[in-house]
Coordinates of C-alpha atoms and ligand atoms in Angstrom, one line a residue:
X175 CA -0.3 -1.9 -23.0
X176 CA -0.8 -0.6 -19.5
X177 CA 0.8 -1.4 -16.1
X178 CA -0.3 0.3 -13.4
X179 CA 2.0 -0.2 -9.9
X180 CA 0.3 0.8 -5.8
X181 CA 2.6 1.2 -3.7
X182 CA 2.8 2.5 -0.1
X183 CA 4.7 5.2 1.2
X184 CA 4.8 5.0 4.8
X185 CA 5.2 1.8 7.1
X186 CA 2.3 -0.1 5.6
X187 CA -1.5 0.3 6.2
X188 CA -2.1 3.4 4.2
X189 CA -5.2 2.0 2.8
X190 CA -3.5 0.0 -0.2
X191 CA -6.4 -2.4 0.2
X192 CA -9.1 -0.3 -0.3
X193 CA -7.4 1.8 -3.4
X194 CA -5.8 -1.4 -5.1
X195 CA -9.8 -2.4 -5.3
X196 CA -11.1 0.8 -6.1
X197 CA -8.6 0.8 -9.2
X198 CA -9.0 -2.8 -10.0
X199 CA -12.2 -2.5 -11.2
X200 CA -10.7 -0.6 -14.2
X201 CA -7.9 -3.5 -15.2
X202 CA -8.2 -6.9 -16.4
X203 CA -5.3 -8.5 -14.6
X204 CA -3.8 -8.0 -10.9
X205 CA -0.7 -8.9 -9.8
X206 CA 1.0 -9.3 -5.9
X207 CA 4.7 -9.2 -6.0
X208 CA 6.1 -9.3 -3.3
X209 CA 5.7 -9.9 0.7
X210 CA 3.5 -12.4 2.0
X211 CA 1.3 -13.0 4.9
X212 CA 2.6 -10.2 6.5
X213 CA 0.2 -8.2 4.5
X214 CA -3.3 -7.4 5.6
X215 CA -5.4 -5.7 3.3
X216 CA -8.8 -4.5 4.2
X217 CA -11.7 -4.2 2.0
X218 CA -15.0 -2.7 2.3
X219 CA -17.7 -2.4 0.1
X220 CA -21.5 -2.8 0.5
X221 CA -22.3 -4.8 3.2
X222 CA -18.8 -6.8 2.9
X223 CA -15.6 -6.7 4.1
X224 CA -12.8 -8.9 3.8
X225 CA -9.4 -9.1 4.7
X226 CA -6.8 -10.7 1.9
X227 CA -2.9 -11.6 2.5
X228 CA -1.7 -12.8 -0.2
X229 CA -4.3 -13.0 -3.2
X230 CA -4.7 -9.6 -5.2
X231 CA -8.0 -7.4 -5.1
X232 CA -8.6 -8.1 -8.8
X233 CA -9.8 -11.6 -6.9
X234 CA -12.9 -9.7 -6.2
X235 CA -14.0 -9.1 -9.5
X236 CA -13.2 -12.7 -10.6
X237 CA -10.1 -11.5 -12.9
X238 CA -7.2 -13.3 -13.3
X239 CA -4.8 -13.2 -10.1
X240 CA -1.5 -13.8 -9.8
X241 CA 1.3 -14.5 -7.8
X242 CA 4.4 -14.4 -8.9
X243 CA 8.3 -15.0 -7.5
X244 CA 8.9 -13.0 -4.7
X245 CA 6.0 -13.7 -2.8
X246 CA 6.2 -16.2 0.1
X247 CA 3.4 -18.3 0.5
X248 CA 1.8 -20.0 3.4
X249 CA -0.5 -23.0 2.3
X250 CA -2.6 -22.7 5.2
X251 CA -3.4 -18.8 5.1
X252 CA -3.5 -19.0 0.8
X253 CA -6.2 -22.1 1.7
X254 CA -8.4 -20.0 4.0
X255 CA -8.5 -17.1 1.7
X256 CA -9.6 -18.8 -0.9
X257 CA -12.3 -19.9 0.4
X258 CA -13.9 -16.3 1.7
X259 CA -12.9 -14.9 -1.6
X260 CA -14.6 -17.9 -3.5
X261 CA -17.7 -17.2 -0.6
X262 CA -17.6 -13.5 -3.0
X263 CA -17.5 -14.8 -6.6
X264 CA -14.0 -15.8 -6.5
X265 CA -13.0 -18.7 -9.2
X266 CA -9.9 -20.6 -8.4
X267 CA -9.1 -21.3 -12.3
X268 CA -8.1 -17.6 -11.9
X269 CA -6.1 -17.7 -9.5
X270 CA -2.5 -18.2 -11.0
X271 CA 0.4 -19.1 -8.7
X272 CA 4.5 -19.2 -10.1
X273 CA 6.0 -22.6 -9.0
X274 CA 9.3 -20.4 -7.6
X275 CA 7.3 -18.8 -5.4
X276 CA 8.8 -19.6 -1.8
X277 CA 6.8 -21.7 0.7
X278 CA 6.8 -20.9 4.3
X279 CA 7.0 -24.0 6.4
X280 CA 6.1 -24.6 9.9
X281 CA 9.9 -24.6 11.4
X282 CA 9.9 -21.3 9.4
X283 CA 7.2 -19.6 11.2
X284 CA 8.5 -21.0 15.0
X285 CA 11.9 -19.8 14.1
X286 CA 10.5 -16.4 13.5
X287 CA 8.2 -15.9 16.7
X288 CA 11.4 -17.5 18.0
X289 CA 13.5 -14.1 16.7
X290 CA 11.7 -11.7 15.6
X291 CA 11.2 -10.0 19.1
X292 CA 13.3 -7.2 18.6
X293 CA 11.9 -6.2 15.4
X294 CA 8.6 -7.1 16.5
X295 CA 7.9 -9.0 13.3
X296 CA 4.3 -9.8 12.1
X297 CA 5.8 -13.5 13.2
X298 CA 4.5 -15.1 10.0
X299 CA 7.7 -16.5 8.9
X300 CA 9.0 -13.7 6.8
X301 CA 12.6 -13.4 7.7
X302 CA 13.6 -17.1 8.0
X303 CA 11.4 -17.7 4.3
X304 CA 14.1 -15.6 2.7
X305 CA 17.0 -16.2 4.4
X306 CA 16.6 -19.7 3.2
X307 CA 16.3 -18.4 -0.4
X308 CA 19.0 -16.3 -0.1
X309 CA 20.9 -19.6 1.4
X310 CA 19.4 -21.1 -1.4
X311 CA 18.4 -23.8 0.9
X312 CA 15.1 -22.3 0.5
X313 CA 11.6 -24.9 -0.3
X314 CA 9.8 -23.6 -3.4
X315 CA 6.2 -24.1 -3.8
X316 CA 6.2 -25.9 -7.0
X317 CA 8.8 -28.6 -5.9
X318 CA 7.3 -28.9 -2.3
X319 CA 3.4 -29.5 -3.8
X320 CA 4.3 -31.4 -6.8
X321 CA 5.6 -34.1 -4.6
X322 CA 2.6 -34.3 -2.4
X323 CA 0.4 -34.6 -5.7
X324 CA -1.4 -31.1 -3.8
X325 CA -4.9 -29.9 -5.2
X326 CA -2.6 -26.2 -6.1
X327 CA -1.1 -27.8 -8.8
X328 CA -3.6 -27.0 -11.3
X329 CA -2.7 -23.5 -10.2
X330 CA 0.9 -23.0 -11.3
X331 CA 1.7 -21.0 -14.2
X332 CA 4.8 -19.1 -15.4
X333 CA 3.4 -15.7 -14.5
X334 CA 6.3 -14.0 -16.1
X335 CA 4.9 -15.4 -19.7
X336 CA 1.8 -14.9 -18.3
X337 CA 2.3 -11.4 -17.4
X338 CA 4.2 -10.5 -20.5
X339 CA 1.3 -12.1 -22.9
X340 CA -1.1 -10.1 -21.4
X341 CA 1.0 -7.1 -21.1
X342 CA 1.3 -7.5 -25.5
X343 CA -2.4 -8.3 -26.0
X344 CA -3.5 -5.0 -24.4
X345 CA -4.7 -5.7 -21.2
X346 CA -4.8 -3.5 -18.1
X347 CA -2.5 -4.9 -15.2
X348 CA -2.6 -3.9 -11.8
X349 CA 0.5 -4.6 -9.3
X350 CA -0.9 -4.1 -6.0
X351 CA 2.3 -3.9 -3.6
X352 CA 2.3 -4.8 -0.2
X353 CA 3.7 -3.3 3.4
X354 CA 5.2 0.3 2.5
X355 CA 8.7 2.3 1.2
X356 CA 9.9 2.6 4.7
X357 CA 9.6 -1.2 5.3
X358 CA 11.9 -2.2 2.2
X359 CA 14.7 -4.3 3.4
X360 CA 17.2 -2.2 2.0
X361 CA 15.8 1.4 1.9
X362 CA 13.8 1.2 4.6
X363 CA 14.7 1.9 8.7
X364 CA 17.0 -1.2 8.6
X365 CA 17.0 -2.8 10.6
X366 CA 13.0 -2.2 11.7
X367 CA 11.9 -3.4 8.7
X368 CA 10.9 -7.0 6.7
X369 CA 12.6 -8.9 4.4
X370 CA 11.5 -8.1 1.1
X371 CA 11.8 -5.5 -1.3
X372 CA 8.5 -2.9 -1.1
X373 CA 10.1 -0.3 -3.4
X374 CA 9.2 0.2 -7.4
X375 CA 12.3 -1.9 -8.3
X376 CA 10.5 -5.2 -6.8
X377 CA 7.9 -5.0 -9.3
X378 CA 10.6 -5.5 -12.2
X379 CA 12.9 -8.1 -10.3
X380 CA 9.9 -10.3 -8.8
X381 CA 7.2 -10.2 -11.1
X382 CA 9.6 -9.6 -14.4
X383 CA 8.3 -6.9 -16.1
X384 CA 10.3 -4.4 -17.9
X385 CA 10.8 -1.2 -16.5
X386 CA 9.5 0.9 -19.7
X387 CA 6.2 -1.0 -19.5
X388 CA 5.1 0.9 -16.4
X389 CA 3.0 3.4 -17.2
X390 CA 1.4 4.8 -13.9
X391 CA 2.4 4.8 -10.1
X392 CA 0.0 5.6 -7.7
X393 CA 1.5 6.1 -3.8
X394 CA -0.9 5.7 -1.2
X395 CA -0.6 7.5 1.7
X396 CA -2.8 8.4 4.9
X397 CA -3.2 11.9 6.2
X398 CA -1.3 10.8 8.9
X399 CA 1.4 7.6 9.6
X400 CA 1.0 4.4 11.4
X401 CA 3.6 1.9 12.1
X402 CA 3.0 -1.0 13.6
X403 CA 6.3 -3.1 15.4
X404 CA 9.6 -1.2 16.5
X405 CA 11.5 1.2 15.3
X406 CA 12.0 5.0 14.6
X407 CA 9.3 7.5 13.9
X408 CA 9.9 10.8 14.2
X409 CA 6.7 12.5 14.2
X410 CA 5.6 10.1 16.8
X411 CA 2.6 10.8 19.4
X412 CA 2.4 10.2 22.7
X413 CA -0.1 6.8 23.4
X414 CA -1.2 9.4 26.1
X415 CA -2.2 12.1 23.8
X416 CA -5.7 12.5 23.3
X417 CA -5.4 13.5 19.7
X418 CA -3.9 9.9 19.0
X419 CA -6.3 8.0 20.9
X420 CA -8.6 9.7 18.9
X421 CA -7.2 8.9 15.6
X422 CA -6.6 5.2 16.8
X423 CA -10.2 5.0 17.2
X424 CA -11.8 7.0 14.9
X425 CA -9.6 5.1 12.2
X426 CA -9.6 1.7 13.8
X427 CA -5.9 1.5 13.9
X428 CA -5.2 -1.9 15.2
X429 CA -3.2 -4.5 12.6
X430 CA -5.2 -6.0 10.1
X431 CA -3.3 -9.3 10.7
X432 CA -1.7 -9.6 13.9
X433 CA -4.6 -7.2 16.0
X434 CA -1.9 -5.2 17.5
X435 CA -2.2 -1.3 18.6
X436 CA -0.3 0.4 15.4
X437 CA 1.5 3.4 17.0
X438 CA 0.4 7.2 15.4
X439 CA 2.6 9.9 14.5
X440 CA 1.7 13.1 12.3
X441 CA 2.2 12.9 8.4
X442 CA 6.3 13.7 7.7
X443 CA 6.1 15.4 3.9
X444 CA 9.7 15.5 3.9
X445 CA 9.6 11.1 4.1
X446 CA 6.9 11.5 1.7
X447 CA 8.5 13.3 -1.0
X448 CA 11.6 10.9 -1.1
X449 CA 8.9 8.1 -1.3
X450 CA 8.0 9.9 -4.6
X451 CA 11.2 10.4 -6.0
X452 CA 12.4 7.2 -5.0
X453 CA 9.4 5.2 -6.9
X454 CA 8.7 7.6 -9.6
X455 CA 5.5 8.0 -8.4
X456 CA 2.8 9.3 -11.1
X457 CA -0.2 10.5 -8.6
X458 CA -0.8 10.1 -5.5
X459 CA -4.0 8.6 -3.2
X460 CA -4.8 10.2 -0.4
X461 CA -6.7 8.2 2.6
X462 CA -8.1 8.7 6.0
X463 CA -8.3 12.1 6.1
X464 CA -11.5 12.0 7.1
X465 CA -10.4 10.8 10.4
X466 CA -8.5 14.0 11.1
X467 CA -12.0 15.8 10.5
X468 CA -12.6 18.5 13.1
X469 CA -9.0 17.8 14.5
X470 CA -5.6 20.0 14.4
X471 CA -3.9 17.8 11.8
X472 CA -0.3 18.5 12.0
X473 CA 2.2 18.1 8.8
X474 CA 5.8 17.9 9.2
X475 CA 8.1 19.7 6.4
X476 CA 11.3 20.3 7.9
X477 CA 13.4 19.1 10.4
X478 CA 16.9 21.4 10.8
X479 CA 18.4 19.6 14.1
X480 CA 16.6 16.5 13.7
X481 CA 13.3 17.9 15.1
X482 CA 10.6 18.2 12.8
X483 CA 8.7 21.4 12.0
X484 CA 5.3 21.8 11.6
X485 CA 2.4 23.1 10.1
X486 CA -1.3 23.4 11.1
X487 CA -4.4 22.4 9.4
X488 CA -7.8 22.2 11.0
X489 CA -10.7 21.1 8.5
X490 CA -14.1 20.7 9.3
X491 CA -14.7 18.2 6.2
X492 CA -12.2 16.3 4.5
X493 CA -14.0 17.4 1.5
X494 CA -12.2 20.1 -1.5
X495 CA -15.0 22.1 -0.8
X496 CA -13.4 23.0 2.6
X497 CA -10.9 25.6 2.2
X498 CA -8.4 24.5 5.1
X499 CA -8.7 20.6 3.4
X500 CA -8.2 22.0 0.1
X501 CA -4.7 24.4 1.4
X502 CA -3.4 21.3 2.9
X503 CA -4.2 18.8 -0.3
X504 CA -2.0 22.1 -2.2
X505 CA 0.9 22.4 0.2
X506 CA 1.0 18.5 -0.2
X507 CA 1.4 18.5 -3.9
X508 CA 3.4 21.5 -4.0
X509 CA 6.0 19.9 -1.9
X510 CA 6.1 16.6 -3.2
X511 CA 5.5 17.7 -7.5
X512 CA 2.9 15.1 -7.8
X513 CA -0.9 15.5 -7.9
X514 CA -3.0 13.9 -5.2
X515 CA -5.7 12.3 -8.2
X516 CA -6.9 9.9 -5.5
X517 CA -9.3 11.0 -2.1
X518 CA -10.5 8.4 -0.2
X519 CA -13.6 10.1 2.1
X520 CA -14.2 6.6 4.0
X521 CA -13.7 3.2 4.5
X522 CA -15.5 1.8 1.5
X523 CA -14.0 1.1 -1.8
X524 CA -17.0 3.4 -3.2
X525 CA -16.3 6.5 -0.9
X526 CA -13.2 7.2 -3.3
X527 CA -12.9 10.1 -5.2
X528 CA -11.0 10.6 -8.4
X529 CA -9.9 14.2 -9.6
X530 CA -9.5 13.1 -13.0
X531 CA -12.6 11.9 -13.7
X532 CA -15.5 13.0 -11.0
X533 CA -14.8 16.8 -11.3
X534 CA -11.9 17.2 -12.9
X535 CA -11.5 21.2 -13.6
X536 CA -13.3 22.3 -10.0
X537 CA -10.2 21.5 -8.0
X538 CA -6.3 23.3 -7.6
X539 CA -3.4 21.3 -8.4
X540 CA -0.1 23.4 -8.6
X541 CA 3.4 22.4 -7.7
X542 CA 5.0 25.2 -8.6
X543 CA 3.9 27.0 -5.6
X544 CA 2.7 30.1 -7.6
X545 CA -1.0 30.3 -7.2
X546 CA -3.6 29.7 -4.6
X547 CA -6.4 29.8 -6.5
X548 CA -9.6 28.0 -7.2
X549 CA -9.3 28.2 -11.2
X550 CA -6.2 26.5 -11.7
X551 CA -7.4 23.0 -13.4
X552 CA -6.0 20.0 -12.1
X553 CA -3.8 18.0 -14.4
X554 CA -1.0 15.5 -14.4
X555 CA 2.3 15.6 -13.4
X556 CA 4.2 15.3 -16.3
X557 CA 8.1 13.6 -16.4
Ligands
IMP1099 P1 7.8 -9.1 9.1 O1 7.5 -8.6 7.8 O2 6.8 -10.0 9.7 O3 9.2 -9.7 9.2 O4 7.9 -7.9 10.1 C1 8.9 -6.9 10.0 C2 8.3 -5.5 10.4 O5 7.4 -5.1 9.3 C3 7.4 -5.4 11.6 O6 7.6 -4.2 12.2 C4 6.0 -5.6 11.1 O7 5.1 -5.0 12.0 C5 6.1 -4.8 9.8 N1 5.2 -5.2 8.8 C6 5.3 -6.3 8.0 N2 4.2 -6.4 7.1 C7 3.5 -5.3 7.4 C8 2.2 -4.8 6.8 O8 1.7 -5.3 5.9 N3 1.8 -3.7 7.4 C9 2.4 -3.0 8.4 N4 3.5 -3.4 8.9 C10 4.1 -4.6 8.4
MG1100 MG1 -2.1 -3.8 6.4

């Protein structure tokens, strides 16, 4: 029995693509859960890259796939996907779709370009899909597809069962969340945020698995934050500071599935460590730090009147063997009480390191903020 749960811990986009690949290659079963084609996950490895919205990374190793309640489907985008993902390897007898899953619909998606201006939505239908449910006037995909006699039906599957039965015969499963913590419709910066539930709790609610059955949760988060669409953000840059053009550029920060500008801010531990708390994350997964390379990175962790405090870092190489890197991987595990296990060096799902397993006694991991030093072995967090 193993469940592993990725989940983001800023506004979406901190690499969840890349890492839910990178770790899928070590389960036998990947589940989405929530959100919709809202999401954009990009993947990179070799020579390919590919963007997915709704179908989980385990897609890209042909392993089963599955989507279960919670996440809103549009026909059009799931259509599309399947095909570049069948272009990699991809067999559609493992694709496995829940008939309750909700279907977006065309009046769906007008009414939301219609209102999502103020928040800025991703206008893909998000907010009117699941006020319907929650109307329960709502058009499930199961109902709508069986009537048309549609080519998905082959598809549909009670993933709970599905889930469960694979859960009992000892397979690995993978949830792969989608946006962040700070997006969750009810813990989130309401009202900046969309209309699903991004936190730990969605995985047991949506895709029906039993809290004790989770074994690992691994938060991704960037070296620095993103959001794209409205809303607050304290540790916000200036557009005209040179130091977040750089970033923008450097890490190609532009939406993976609208295209817009995401706005850059400096990493906000204090946001962070309630992301940890709040999801019970296991270990953490650090990405993009190479970006900040040869820039003065700054990490907020305090804010007494509102205004956040900071702290300097300036690494040369986002790599442990860089002292100022390594002191800022520390401070972050020593304020949040979770070990980073996870450092991605680079786009590509290959240029990922893991602590536990590719040099596992070399580096510092220490949340008790005693020691400094280079001996200390790295190890688990332990609740
Ligand atoms: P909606 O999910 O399209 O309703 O958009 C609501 C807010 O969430 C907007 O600010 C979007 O930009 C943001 N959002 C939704 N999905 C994602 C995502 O996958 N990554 C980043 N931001 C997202
Ligand atoms: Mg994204």
């Amino acid at each position: 029995m193993s469940v592993t749960v990725l989940i983001g811990l800023q506004w979406g986009d901190e690499g969840k693509g890349k890492m839910s690949h990178y770790l899928a290659a070590d389960h036998d079963v990947g589940v989405r859960f929530n959100g919709g084609p809202n999401a954009g996950h990009t993947i990179r490895f070799g020579e390919n890259k590919i963007v997915t919205h709704l179908v989980p990374s385990t897609a890209l190793y042909n392993k089963p796939s599955v989507l279960t309640p919670g996440v809103l489907i549009d026909r059009g985008v799931l259509t599309e996907e399947l095909f570049h993902l069948s272009e990699l390897g991809f067999s559609k007898s493992n694709l496995l779709i829940d008939p309750s899953c909700a279907l977006i619909t065309e009046s769906f998606k007008s009414q939301d370009i219609g209102s999502g201006k103020k928040i800025d939505t991703t206008g893909r239908g998000i907010g009117p899909t699941m006020a319907a449910q929650i109307n329960r006037t709502g058009v499930r995909i199961g109902e709508a597809l069986s009537m048309n006699n549609n080519a998905l039906d082959g598809w549909f599957c009670r993933t709970v069962q599905y889930i469960r039965n694979a859960i009992r015969d000892g397979k690995r499963v993978l949830c792969e969340g989608a946006q962040g913590h700070y997006l969750d419709l009810w813990h989130g910066t309401y009202p900046f945020v969309t209309s699903s539930m991004c936190t730990i709790g969605a995985v047991c609610t949506n895709a029906g698995i039993p809290p004790q059955k989770i074994d690992r949760v691994v938060g991704v988060f960037k070296a620095y934050c993103t959001r794209v669409g409205n809303g607050p953000f304290l540790t916000e840059m200036s557009n005209f500071d040179d130091k977040a053009k750089r970033i923008a550029e450097r890490g190609k920060e532009i939406g993976a599935t609208t295209g817009r500008p995401r706005r850059i801010g400096w990493l906000d531990l204090i946001d962070l460590r309630e992301a940890v708390r709040f999801n019970g994350v296991t270990e953490l997964a650090l990405t993009k730090s190479d970006v900040l390379e040869d820039i003065l990175t700054r990490v907020a962790f305090d804010r007494p009147n509102g205004k956040p405090h900071y702290l300097s870092y300036l690494w040369r190489k986002a790599s442990l063997e860089d002292r100022d890197f390594r002191s800022f991987v520390n401070y972050v595990e020593e304020f949040t009480g979770v070990p980073v296990r996870y450092i991605s060096t680079g786009p590509l799902t290959e240029e990922t390191l893991d602590r536990e397993k590719d040099n596992g006694t070399e580096t510092i991991y220490n949340t008790e903020g005693k020691s400094r030093c280079n001996s200390q072995p790295y190890r688990r967090a332990s609740f």
